[in-house]
Amino acid sequence: MEMDMVKYLAKLAKLSFTDEELEKAVADMTDIIDLMDTIKDIDVVYDAYKDNHNVYLADLRKDEAMPSLPTEKLLANAVNQENCFVVPKVVE
Amino acid sequence: MSMDLTVKQLRDGLDSREFSAREITQSYLDRIEKIDGQLESYITVTGEKALAAADKAQQRIDAGESAPLTGIPMAIKDNICTEGVLTTCASRMLENFVPPYNATVMDRLEAQDTVLLGKVSMDEFAMGGSTQTSAFKKTKNPFDLTRVPGGSSGGSAAAVSADLCGAALGSDTGGSIRQPASFCGVTGLKPTYGRVSRYGLVAFASSFDQIGPIARSAEDCGIILNAIAGYDYHDGTASKLPVEDYTAKLGMDMKGKKIAYVSEFFGEGVDDEVRNSVLAAIDSYKAMGAQVVECSMPSLKYAIAAYYLIASAEASSNLARYDGIKYGHRSEVEGSYNDLVIASRSEGFGDEVKRRILLGNYALSSGYYDAYYGKAMGLRQRIREEYAGIFEKCDLIITPTAPSVAYGINENIHDPRKMYQADFCTVTVNIASLPAISTTCGYNADGMPIGMSIVGNMWKEADIIGAADAFEKTFVRRSAAL
């Protein structure tokens, strides 16, 4: 795998790597993709119908509001202020 | 007091007043204090809560109203949410995460007044087979402290094996209950996908993940599955099929049962001692009257790739939720929203988690999707069809749980490819959503446990528990050295 591809995947993943980590990631990913490439030897096509034809809408739960957790409990693991999550400023 | 007690024995001891719930809980806490410094199975020990829960359980026992797990001290894998109790997933990302709610399995255990001893270690986000990717406790094997306990539920298996709990819960995405159970010489059950609610299980690969028990016997696994199985409003993939009594077929009569011998599971890459031990177990079943049917699974050689592509694709999506804002590690970095998210994720996730995210993004990215993810999904269907063909002719399949016994710490962890390949005995069960149980069937020359897996058709947990129990009744299990 090329360095540019690893950088592109890291960007998609919102991960940053040092130069040394990038070198290691290229080596690891090359080895891993080589293992994944074994599936190129088999001719098989995914048939979405097989997976989806037996999903019955009647089995889904009703679309109705249910009690949820209190706001203070949900904010307890976050930096919060005035019942809101705090994020860096995103508008001028 | 010997602490090598099954759930059944603990139940009898509690109900006959041989010991109280507080006494047995305190005994486990004392033993954790004494030996877990070497073993490193627990990330969090909930001593005071455990004793309070034991006292509550005792009132129920005294009233003659015990449920099967009332007062039984258990350890819970640290990716199962426990309200008010730290749940780290063995990751810096969730180092300080205290869930505001219980996983459904925890509610069900609490409904029986089970005692939570603490949260046990695992591979970070359940990604690994050695528990050495844990950011906090790199658990050892109780049979030999220089070896790994397996993973990802290595803390659960080691804690059961070392008598640091009565039983434990783990989770299994590609073998993470069965392989550590095999390495630590205990019994682990991966239920059918949808049998146990995943609500409150920190998501890794949502179409594979399943919670299940690790215990000293197949019977114990059945008792625990009885408590945790069943439909859940909060999990749309939890099945509405009625829950059976999973202990109903204990000591199953094997006469006339057809066991599939799938040759590909016994081929290249499997250690001789493992192969011979599992074949000897199959011979034991033959002696009990079972018939062995030779079968084939041609797609097994592609299973590792199919599994890692699908699991990593799902993981890359599931782990996108960790942004440092709502919960989880938040970087101190100054800058934009994007800078904060990138820094939080880069500081919070370990190397293996990052590798899986990169692989998942690759499999799903434009230009590669059809060649990797699409093809892996096609293989998933092919593997399911091959299993269905085998179950038209057979009742059970027996395979090795892992190609080797527990290996030395640091032996494989710097070689991701080798680590992934070691999962080939277990991943197809998750790919096909099937139930499987691993139980000890022998020991190698060094005294390390060897596990075999009994795989059943969808929803046939009672059958595989029954068959495993029939073998366990003929087999002398050894205690760990620790």
XYZ file of C-alpha atoms in Angstrom:
574
model
C 0.000 0.000 0.000
C 1.271 3.466 -0.916
C 1.977 6.166 1.663
C -0.549 8.465 -0.038
C -3.311 5.887 0.426
C -2.538 5.512 4.141
C -2.610 9.309 4.519
C -5.954 9.411 2.694
C -7.430 6.662 4.929
C -6.129 8.457 8.030
C -7.835 11.636 6.878
C -11.123 9.780 6.355
C -10.714 8.232 9.818
C -9.879 11.565 11.485
C -6.618 10.154 12.797
C -3.201 11.767 12.750
C 0.081 9.877 12.654
C 3.690 10.898 13.163
C 6.074 10.175 10.278
C 7.391 7.142 12.135
C 3.863 5.841 12.772
C 3.012 6.366 9.107
C 5.970 4.235 8.007
C 4.818 1.466 10.340
C 1.192 1.804 9.182
C 2.256 1.447 5.523
C 4.163 -1.757 6.318
C 1.344 -3.203 8.446
C -1.398 -2.303 5.968
C 0.572 -3.746 3.042
C 0.851 -7.030 4.909
C -2.815 -7.010 5.967
C -4.116 -6.172 2.481
C -1.993 -8.996 1.118
C -3.925 -11.345 3.429
C -7.256 -9.745 2.434
C -6.386 -10.238 -1.230
C -6.910 -13.992 -0.841
C -10.592 -13.301 -1.594
C -9.606 -12.217 -5.093
C -9.138 -15.927 -5.869
C -12.828 -16.720 -5.473
C -15.649 -15.760 -7.785
C -18.600 -14.765 -5.629
C -21.228 -12.033 -5.888
C -23.253 -10.594 -3.032
C -27.000 -11.051 -3.482
C -28.762 -8.392 -1.408
C -32.145 -10.058 -1.965
C -31.064 -13.121 0.023
C -30.392 -10.990 3.096
C -33.324 -8.620 2.821
C -36.381 -10.481 1.539
C -37.282 -11.884 4.943
C -37.188 -8.663 6.941
C -40.748 -7.992 8.039
C -41.846 -4.488 8.918
C -44.372 -5.921 11.381
C -41.437 -7.085 13.502
C -40.165 -3.566 14.021
C -41.144 -1.776 17.201
C -43.712 0.985 16.963
C -42.465 4.482 16.192
C -43.483 6.088 19.446
C -41.709 8.267 21.978
C -40.495 6.524 25.136
C -38.936 7.889 28.321
C -35.240 8.631 27.902
C -32.350 9.356 30.220
C -32.222 12.694 32.055
C -30.026 15.360 30.467
C -27.683 15.670 33.458
C -26.841 11.957 33.298
C -26.079 12.162 29.589
C -23.839 15.189 30.085
C -21.946 13.677 33.000
C -19.200 12.204 30.780
C -18.685 15.403 28.763
C -17.409 18.928 29.161
C -20.740 20.708 29.466
C -22.278 24.049 30.196
C -25.911 25.155 30.554
C -27.240 21.699 29.650
C -25.202 21.605 26.427
C -22.054 19.858 25.175
C -19.174 22.296 24.827
C -17.365 22.343 21.460
C -14.752 24.693 19.993
C -16.258 27.716 18.306
C -17.516 26.725 14.831
C -18.957 30.058 13.609
C -17.466 33.528 13.639
C -12.470 -23.078 51.341
C -11.781 -24.213 47.768
C -12.926 -21.533 45.372
C -13.020 -23.881 42.395
C -16.818 -24.052 42.536
C -19.294 -24.182 39.685
C -22.350 -21.943 39.679
C -24.372 -25.051 40.507
C -22.137 -25.799 43.527
C -22.276 -22.163 44.652
C -26.091 -22.274 44.417
C -26.221 -25.431 46.538
C -23.798 -23.955 49.089
C -25.777 -20.722 49.370
C -29.177 -22.398 49.594
C -27.995 -24.969 52.165
C -26.400 -22.157 54.280
C -22.961 -23.773 53.956
C -21.794 -20.200 53.355
C -23.519 -16.853 53.084
C -23.514 -14.605 50.028
C -21.319 -12.125 51.939
C -18.845 -14.829 52.952
C -18.415 -16.172 49.434
C -18.200 -12.658 47.974
C -15.577 -11.680 50.555
C -13.617 -14.855 49.760
C -13.452 -13.907 46.084
C -12.498 -10.312 46.938
C -9.718 -11.607 49.227
C -8.429 -13.902 46.500
C -8.506 -11.066 43.948
C -6.513 -8.936 46.410
C -4.039 -11.759 46.913
C -3.317 -12.946 43.381
C -4.684 -10.539 40.810
C -1.557 -8.418 41.086
C 0.186 -11.207 39.149
C -2.695 -12.182 36.870
C -4.002 -8.668 36.080
C -7.495 -9.791 35.110
C -9.555 -7.053 36.800
C -9.534 -3.441 35.624
C -12.044 -2.372 38.294
C -12.989 -4.218 41.486
C -16.318 -3.120 42.959
C -15.755 -4.407 46.505
C -18.242 -2.305 48.469
C -20.979 -2.584 45.870
C -20.377 -6.337 45.722
C -20.804 -6.760 49.471
C -23.958 -4.620 49.455
C -25.327 -6.711 46.571
C -24.425 -9.879 48.482
C -26.403 -8.703 51.530
C -29.391 -7.962 49.326
C -29.072 -11.389 47.714
C -28.917 -12.987 51.155
C -32.323 -11.545 52.075
C -33.764 -13.229 48.997
C -32.021 -16.503 49.823
C -33.281 -16.313 53.430
C -36.805 -15.766 52.147
C -36.473 -18.967 50.125
C -36.855 -17.039 46.890
C -33.489 -17.641 45.223
C -33.236 -17.398 41.463
C -30.516 -19.556 39.859
C -27.932 -16.732 40.010
C -28.940 -15.078 43.300
C -25.786 -14.323 45.284
C -23.435 -15.730 42.594
C -20.340 -13.476 42.299
C -19.589 -12.669 38.669
C -17.019 -10.730 36.655
C -18.125 -8.708 33.633
C -16.095 -7.873 30.546
C -15.275 -4.184 30.497
C -17.169 -3.487 27.262
C -20.551 -4.193 28.883
C -22.105 -1.041 30.318
C -22.635 -1.024 34.073
C -24.522 1.979 35.417
C -22.323 3.997 37.765
C -19.341 1.642 37.317
C -16.369 2.516 35.111
C -16.554 0.809 31.679
C -13.287 1.362 29.836
C -13.258 -1.129 26.947
C -9.581 -1.379 27.983
C -9.007 1.827 26.019
C -7.594 5.231 26.905
C -10.559 6.499 24.905
C -12.974 5.384 27.650
C -10.565 5.578 30.594
C -12.989 7.705 32.634
C -16.315 6.627 31.106
C -19.034 5.884 33.661
C -22.140 4.659 31.802
C -25.432 6.387 32.640
C -27.319 3.116 32.046
C -27.028 -0.639 32.358
C -26.647 -3.034 29.465
C -29.758 -5.217 29.226
C -27.726 -8.247 30.346
C -26.791 -6.353 33.531
C -30.438 -5.559 34.250
C -31.230 -9.237 33.809
C -28.430 -10.353 36.126
C -29.452 -7.748 38.701
C -33.049 -8.965 38.498
C -31.708 -12.255 39.909
C -29.566 -10.422 42.514
C -26.296 -11.617 41.015
C -23.218 -10.044 42.646
C -20.938 -7.934 40.425
C -17.337 -8.367 41.632
C -15.882 -6.054 39.015
C -14.976 -5.394 35.408
C -12.371 -7.509 33.691
C -9.768 -6.781 31.063
C -9.904 -7.436 27.346
C -8.232 -6.434 24.122
C -8.897 -2.765 23.433
C -12.424 -2.472 21.997
C -12.393 -6.310 21.768
C -9.937 -6.168 18.882
C -7.424 -8.937 19.430
C -6.909 -12.446 20.639
C -4.397 -12.023 23.449
C -5.620 -9.289 25.868
C -2.206 -7.704 25.263
C -3.749 -4.715 23.445
C -5.462 -3.677 26.707
C -4.409 -0.162 27.669
C -4.611 -1.073 31.365
C -4.255 -4.738 32.327
C -2.400 -7.128 30.068
C -3.836 -10.273 31.600
C -1.731 -13.439 31.939
C -2.734 -17.092 31.601
C -3.439 -18.733 34.997
C -1.906 -22.016 33.744
C 1.385 -20.262 32.909
C 1.965 -16.579 33.674
C 4.414 -16.265 30.785
C 1.618 -16.948 28.287
C -1.406 -15.005 27.062
C -4.929 -15.844 28.277
C -6.324 -15.410 24.763
C -8.806 -12.740 23.901
C -10.497 -10.580 23.521
C -12.382 -11.780 26.654
C -9.065 -12.774 28.260
C -9.864 -11.157 31.602
C -13.160 -13.044 31.835
C -11.590 -16.423 31.024
C -8.547 -15.898 33.268
C -10.714 -14.750 36.211
C -12.880 -17.884 35.944
C -9.869 -20.157 35.487
C -8.008 -18.648 38.471
C -11.088 -18.862 40.744
C -11.457 -15.080 40.948
C -15.224 -15.235 40.271
C -18.014 -17.763 40.075
C -18.541 -17.097 36.374
C -18.173 -14.258 33.886
C -19.675 -12.604 30.856
C -17.658 -12.021 27.723
C -18.451 -10.971 24.185
C -17.648 -12.762 20.950
C -17.199 -11.071 17.570
C -14.837 -13.563 15.919
C -14.021 -16.031 18.692
C -13.509 -13.709 21.654
C -15.378 -15.943 24.125
C -14.370 -19.363 22.796
C -10.646 -18.847 22.190
C -9.802 -17.437 25.663
C -11.997 -20.139 27.242
C -9.901 -22.670 25.324
C -6.577 -21.059 26.332
C -7.565 -20.870 30.022
C -9.137 -24.326 30.308
C -12.738 -23.246 30.953
C -16.038 -23.343 29.037
C -17.330 -20.467 26.898
C -20.559 -20.116 24.954
C -21.181 -17.832 21.987
C -24.964 -17.780 21.498
C -26.792 -17.475 18.168
C -26.717 -13.893 16.875
C -29.851 -12.252 18.271
C -30.304 -14.623 21.231
C -28.879 -12.115 23.737
C -29.505 -8.369 23.581
C -26.526 -6.240 22.577
C -27.995 -3.122 24.174
C -25.216 -1.631 26.301
C -22.466 -3.726 24.707
C -19.941 -1.254 23.303
C -20.219 -1.886 19.567
C -17.327 -3.348 17.573
C -18.892 -5.184 14.587
C -22.637 -5.007 15.062
C -23.564 -7.890 12.755
C -21.204 -10.269 14.599
C -21.087 -9.125 18.258
C -22.811 -11.332 20.800
C -22.604 -11.512 24.608
C -22.207 -14.905 26.285
C -21.021 -16.688 29.431
C -17.588 -18.021 30.381
C -17.788 -20.510 33.234
C -16.461 -23.764 34.668
C -18.906 -26.022 32.855
C -21.419 -26.242 30.046
C -24.151 -26.525 32.674
C -23.106 -23.178 34.168
C -23.184 -21.628 30.692
C -26.757 -22.876 30.299
C -27.811 -21.456 33.677
C -26.382 -18.047 32.761
C -27.831 -18.081 29.242
C -31.251 -18.782 30.791
C -30.864 -15.518 32.711
C -29.652 -13.245 29.914
C -31.369 -14.538 26.731
C -34.476 -13.109 25.130
C -36.082 -10.271 23.263
C -35.256 -6.707 24.191
C -37.128 -3.596 23.148
C -33.812 -1.730 22.962
C -32.142 -4.041 20.433
C -33.861 -4.459 17.080
C -31.664 -7.475 16.309
C -32.650 -9.339 19.489
C -34.869 -12.237 18.451
C -38.484 -12.624 19.514
C -38.153 -16.415 19.443
C -39.132 -17.835 22.832
C -36.305 -18.568 25.280
C -35.859 -22.261 26.037
C -34.460 -23.905 29.152
C -30.851 -24.202 28.042
C -30.125 -26.811 30.716
C -32.891 -29.118 29.468
C -30.554 -31.354 27.460
C -27.703 -31.760 29.963
C -26.054 -35.167 29.737
C -27.454 -35.557 26.219
C -27.775 -39.093 24.933
C -25.358 -39.032 21.985
C -26.655 -42.279 20.498
C -27.509 -41.686 16.851
C -26.362 -38.048 16.897
C -24.512 -37.106 13.760
C -21.287 -35.161 14.265
C -19.742 -33.424 11.274
C -15.984 -33.768 10.848
C -15.037 -30.891 8.570
C -11.544 -31.745 7.359
C -10.507 -28.151 6.545
C -10.551 -27.303 10.272
C -7.945 -29.968 10.990
C -5.474 -29.219 8.208
C -2.355 -27.126 7.839
C -1.687 -24.670 10.647
C -3.233 -26.778 13.401
C -0.750 -28.116 15.970
C -0.523 -31.908 16.132
C -1.330 -32.034 19.831
C -4.448 -29.922 19.279
C -5.590 -32.011 16.316
C -5.034 -35.292 18.144
C -6.802 -34.106 21.263
C -9.908 -32.950 19.372
C -9.955 -36.170 17.315
C -9.763 -38.151 20.566
C -12.779 -36.201 21.845
C -14.672 -37.077 18.657
C -13.762 -40.717 19.346
C -15.251 -40.334 22.835
C -18.520 -39.227 21.254
C -18.362 -42.219 18.926
C -17.978 -44.425 21.975
C -21.146 -42.798 23.330
C -22.987 -43.860 20.179
C -22.592 -40.823 17.937
C -21.893 -41.192 14.221
C -19.221 -39.154 12.486
C -19.973 -37.757 9.034
C -17.159 -36.395 6.880
C -18.035 -32.971 5.486
C -16.284 -30.142 3.698
C -16.248 -26.342 3.852
C -14.367 -25.210 0.739
C -14.740 -21.505 1.553
C -12.941 -21.754 4.908
C -9.663 -20.604 3.347
C -11.291 -17.251 2.503
C -13.014 -16.831 5.862
C -10.291 -14.796 7.578
C -10.315 -12.197 4.818
C -14.127 -12.064 4.702
C -14.326 -11.711 8.479
C -11.665 -9.018 8.842
C -13.061 -6.976 5.951
C -16.646 -6.994 7.260
C -15.716 -6.620 10.941
C -13.297 -3.767 10.247
C -15.784 -2.033 7.941
C -18.386 -2.128 10.701
C -15.818 -1.099 13.316
C -14.677 1.911 11.311
C -18.280 3.090 11.211
C -19.091 2.244 14.848
C -15.959 3.938 16.166
C -16.710 7.143 14.283
C -18.837 8.093 17.306
C -15.721 8.770 19.411
C -15.233 12.454 18.797
C -14.110 13.652 22.232
C -17.292 15.689 22.625
C -20.129 13.594 24.059
C -18.059 11.153 26.114
C -14.662 9.555 25.953
C -11.186 11.055 25.837
C -11.097 14.764 25.007
C -7.782 16.194 23.930
C -6.367 19.305 25.556
C -5.373 20.589 22.112
C -6.359 24.144 21.182
C -7.862 24.706 17.756
C -10.885 24.009 15.594
C -13.610 21.424 16.069
C -11.841 19.218 13.534
C -8.500 19.593 15.358
C -10.173 18.515 18.603
C -11.767 15.431 17.036
C -8.557 14.325 15.309
C -6.411 14.847 18.403
C -8.909 13.129 20.714
C -9.136 10.069 18.476
C -5.399 9.876 17.834
C -4.575 10.110 21.551
C -7.414 7.820 22.675
C -7.152 4.820 20.350
C -4.327 2.269 20.468
C -2.398 0.881 17.480
C -4.583 -2.158 16.762
C -7.800 -0.127 16.868
C -6.285 2.375 14.439
C -5.238 -0.447 12.094
C -8.782 -1.842 12.029
C -10.255 1.593 11.344
C -7.840 2.094 8.438
C -8.643 -1.357 7.047
C -12.380 -0.735 7.382
C -12.139 2.589 5.608
C -10.114 0.960 2.847
C -12.687 -1.823 2.359
C -15.504 0.711 2.167
C -13.780 3.401 0.132
C -14.714 4.348 -3.395
C -12.997 2.141 -5.947
C -12.372 -0.689 -3.492
C -15.851 -1.328 -2.082
C -16.919 -4.014 -4.584
C -13.568 -5.791 -4.580
C -13.376 -6.037 -0.801
C -16.532 -5.339 1.209
C -18.931 -6.492 -1.521
C -17.012 -9.682 -2.112
C -16.685 -10.369 1.619
C -20.472 -10.058 1.946
C -20.862 -12.537 -0.914
C -18.518 -14.906 0.882
C -20.558 -14.501 4.020
C -23.566 -15.836 2.109
C -21.490 -18.669 0.650
C -20.218 -19.710 4.088
C -23.774 -19.634 5.482
C -24.896 -21.907 2.644
C -22.049 -24.315 3.299
C -23.020 -24.508 6.976
C -26.679 -25.010 6.024
C -25.627 -27.913 3.800
C -23.721 -29.519 6.663
C -26.657 -29.124 9.075
C -28.965 -30.863 6.592
C -26.902 -33.988 7.242
C -25.599 -33.476 10.789
C -26.650 -32.333 14.257
C -23.353 -30.866 15.440
C -19.928 -29.878 14.133
C -16.764 -30.362 16.191
C -13.627 -28.338 15.444
C -10.548 -27.181 17.320
C -11.256 -23.824 19.016
C -7.781 -22.509 18.209
C -4.949 -23.945 16.114
C -2.572 -23.897 19.103
C -2.526 -23.702 22.879
C -1.892 -20.331 24.556
C 1.326 -18.818 23.218
C 3.978 -16.722 24.921
C 3.355 -13.062 25.753
C 4.679 -10.829 22.957
C 5.043 -13.816 20.610
C 2.538 -12.672 17.974
C 1.469 -9.179 18.848
C 3.883 -7.395 16.560
C 2.665 -9.403 13.579
C -0.966 -8.485 12.871
C -1.198 -10.864 9.920
C -0.210 -13.852 12.056
C -2.631 -12.766 14.790
C -5.513 -12.553 12.307
C -4.773 -15.936 10.738
C -4.950 -17.615 14.165
C -8.713 -16.915 14.217
C -9.607 -19.242 11.346
C -11.217 -21.875 13.585
C -13.735 -19.465 15.123
C -14.706 -16.678 12.704
C -17.035 -18.654 10.427
C -19.410 -19.220 13.347
C -19.854 -15.444 13.674
C -20.070 -15.039 9.901
C -22.948 -17.552 9.863
C -24.540 -16.230 13.134
C -24.384 -19.725 14.686
C -24.067 -20.776 18.339
C -20.904 -22.570 19.516
C -19.439 -23.692 22.812
C -15.785 -24.332 23.619
C -14.852 -26.808 26.311
C -11.535 -28.305 27.360
C -10.797 -31.653 25.710
C -7.161 -32.211 26.669
C -3.801 -30.781 27.732
C -0.570 -30.613 25.782
C 2.816 -31.869 26.969
C 3.378 -28.614 28.883
C 0.046 -28.981 30.662
C -1.645 -26.207 28.680
C -5.376 -26.641 27.992
C -6.696 -27.564 24.534
C -10.246 -26.586 23.601
C -12.740 -28.037 21.161
C -15.725 -26.177 19.775
C -19.132 -27.729 19.330
C -21.103 -25.760 16.744
C -24.873 -26.043 16.435
C -27.484 -24.869 13.988
C -29.291 -21.555 14.620
C -31.015 -21.425 18.046
C -29.732 -24.872 19.062
C -27.938 -23.701 22.209
C -29.598 -26.401 24.333
C -28.160 -29.083 22.033
C -24.560 -27.864 22.082
C -24.699 -27.302 25.862
C -26.106 -30.824 26.238
C -23.411 -32.342 24.032
C -20.607 -30.410 25.781
C -21.974 -31.517 29.150
C -22.017 -35.167 28.021
C -18.288 -34.883 27.246
C -17.461 -32.924 30.419
C -19.003 -35.716 32.512
C -16.351 -38.089 31.122
C -13.427 -35.659 31.316
C -11.278 -34.663 34.293
C -10.694 -30.918 34.127
C -7.476 -29.654 35.726
C -7.238 -26.555 37.899
C -4.907 -23.749 36.878
C -1.491 -23.586 38.535
C -2.197 -20.165 40.045
